[in-house]
XYZ file of C-alpha atoms in Angstrom:
177
model
C -26.931 208.839 -110.726
C -26.490 207.900 -114.528
C -23.329 206.961 -116.130
C -23.116 207.363 -120.022
C -20.399 205.921 -122.317
C -20.308 206.869 -125.606
C -18.710 204.034 -127.843
C -18.371 203.418 -131.538
C -20.879 201.218 -133.216
C -19.348 197.685 -133.593
C -20.804 194.790 -135.712
C -22.112 193.129 -132.483
C -24.307 195.881 -131.407
C -27.213 193.304 -131.453
C -25.430 190.895 -129.470
C -24.361 193.144 -126.909
C -28.085 194.400 -126.215
C -29.189 190.908 -126.112
C -26.447 189.689 -123.418
C -27.073 193.068 -121.526
C -23.395 194.252 -122.055
C -25.172 197.616 -123.189
C -28.425 198.927 -122.613
C -29.376 200.749 -125.802
C -27.584 201.929 -128.988
C -28.411 204.354 -131.752
C -27.552 202.753 -135.259
C -27.738 204.111 -138.624
C -30.538 201.686 -139.822
C -33.153 199.627 -137.976
C -31.471 196.310 -137.158
C -34.273 193.723 -136.688
C -33.517 190.675 -134.494
C -35.725 188.320 -132.025
C -35.987 190.337 -128.773
C -34.713 193.636 -130.339
C -37.071 196.722 -130.222
C -36.500 200.008 -132.375
C -37.683 203.284 -132.924
C -36.761 205.798 -135.361
C -35.401 208.783 -133.733
C -34.703 210.894 -137.002
C -35.071 211.451 -140.288
C -32.806 213.674 -142.605
C -32.415 213.831 -146.380
C -29.248 213.452 -147.833
C -27.848 216.668 -149.629
C -25.153 217.746 -151.849
C -22.919 220.084 -149.892
C -20.314 222.477 -150.816
C -18.125 225.197 -149.344
C -19.503 228.632 -148.819
C -19.038 230.650 -152.143
C -18.619 227.511 -154.091
C -19.996 228.236 -157.965
C -22.490 225.450 -157.457
C -24.115 227.491 -154.748
C -24.770 230.193 -156.805
C -26.343 227.828 -159.515
C -28.581 226.264 -157.243
C -29.764 229.583 -155.814
C -30.737 231.050 -159.117
C -32.195 227.724 -160.534
C -33.551 226.136 -157.220
C -32.103 222.822 -158.250
C -28.802 221.177 -159.713
C -28.580 219.034 -162.800
C -26.316 215.929 -163.234
C -24.240 217.903 -165.621
C -23.841 220.778 -163.123
C -22.589 218.290 -160.633
C -20.238 216.560 -163.059
C -18.089 219.420 -163.709
C -16.846 219.202 -159.979
C -14.655 216.808 -158.244
C -16.369 214.991 -155.459
C -15.662 213.319 -152.148
C -17.364 209.939 -151.406
C -17.606 208.253 -148.275
C -18.119 204.250 -148.781
C -18.703 201.983 -145.610
C -19.129 198.426 -147.004
C -22.044 196.525 -145.477
C -21.586 194.547 -142.597
C -18.072 196.258 -141.567
C -19.346 197.447 -138.347
C -18.426 201.145 -139.230
C -20.981 203.810 -138.386
C -21.382 205.825 -141.546
C -22.176 208.988 -140.046
C -19.332 208.969 -137.593
C -17.007 208.049 -140.461
C -17.747 211.183 -142.629
C -17.571 213.625 -139.777
C -14.036 214.829 -141.204
C -15.991 215.616 -144.673
C -17.353 218.930 -144.019
C -13.807 220.235 -143.041
C -12.698 218.845 -146.199
C -15.585 220.214 -148.253
C -15.174 223.695 -146.566
C -11.372 223.851 -147.570
C -11.677 222.700 -151.201
C -13.836 222.712 -154.080
C -15.216 219.275 -153.461
C -18.829 218.248 -153.695
C -20.072 215.954 -151.004
C -23.194 214.002 -149.802
C -24.308 214.196 -146.180
C -27.549 214.053 -144.404
C -28.976 217.487 -143.718
C -29.094 217.229 -140.068
C -24.948 216.649 -139.999
C -24.660 219.582 -142.697
C -26.576 221.537 -139.802
C -24.494 220.432 -137.298
C -21.232 221.461 -138.711
C -22.835 224.702 -139.740
C -23.664 225.363 -136.294
C -20.100 224.317 -135.327
C -18.751 227.114 -137.713
C -17.571 225.222 -140.812
C -18.372 227.306 -143.722
C -20.393 224.930 -145.832
C -23.931 225.259 -147.683
C -26.552 222.446 -148.250
C -27.827 222.181 -151.877
C -30.362 220.421 -153.297
C -31.121 216.842 -152.112
C -29.456 214.264 -153.951
C -31.210 212.549 -156.999
C -32.000 209.170 -155.650
C -33.877 210.618 -152.696
C -31.945 208.785 -149.918
C -33.099 209.490 -146.163
C -30.521 208.948 -143.188
C -32.717 207.212 -140.472
C -31.058 206.375 -137.350
C -32.849 204.226 -134.796
C -32.467 203.783 -131.109
C -32.350 199.972 -130.286
C -32.881 198.288 -127.124
C -33.565 194.657 -125.707
C -37.345 193.773 -124.802
C -36.099 192.955 -121.214
C -35.461 196.709 -120.677
C -39.332 197.317 -121.531
C -40.028 197.450 -117.792
C -36.885 199.734 -116.783
C -38.601 202.937 -115.930
C -35.362 204.858 -115.671
C -33.926 203.541 -119.008
C -37.395 204.005 -120.856
C -37.206 207.762 -119.378
C -33.529 208.218 -120.954
C -34.381 206.377 -124.113
C -37.447 208.900 -124.393
C -35.377 211.927 -123.578
C -32.774 210.584 -126.559
C -35.907 210.354 -128.782
C -37.337 213.732 -127.939
C -33.636 215.566 -128.306
C -33.266 214.307 -131.723
C -36.593 214.615 -133.001
C -37.078 217.837 -135.136
C -40.718 218.745 -134.695
C -41.515 221.367 -132.205
C -44.046 219.349 -130.492
C -41.993 216.500 -129.924
C -42.347 213.035 -131.041
C -44.799 210.443 -129.909
C -42.722 207.580 -128.485
C -44.808 204.364 -127.853
C -43.022 201.577 -125.913
C -44.384 197.915 -127.391
C -46.579 196.258 -124.805
C -45.888 192.769 -123.696
């Protein structure tokens, strides 16, 4: 007898967790604040992505790497989310795979989102990880008052398990009071 609402992340996520307006949230970074608990649910490197059949795909498969010169020859698509805007970068870039699949643009996306787009039938290819080594690390956040709520703990553990990528499942330790 659970109801779920999936809402866009707002800049006041921590405030809503603190007041009890929402029970938990998934946020692209760890938000630390008094009373707020968090656990990383996923770690996914950012990779260059192109449409299937793009010339960079052949270079990457032959060389097992891309150089800055390789990338500089092609236009790119960039998604910039200003800090503090309250816009969730992964949700903001969801149209990007379709644009990449239909053009010669080169994009940068978390590997997990690339795989999701590929599973949805979008014809894109993941290339080398980006040079800076950036990693997408979304976190599950909740308020400490929910530590004793058995049902909520089970639901949050389920989210962590579903998003975790290791075959044996994650270890999810709740903090003790």
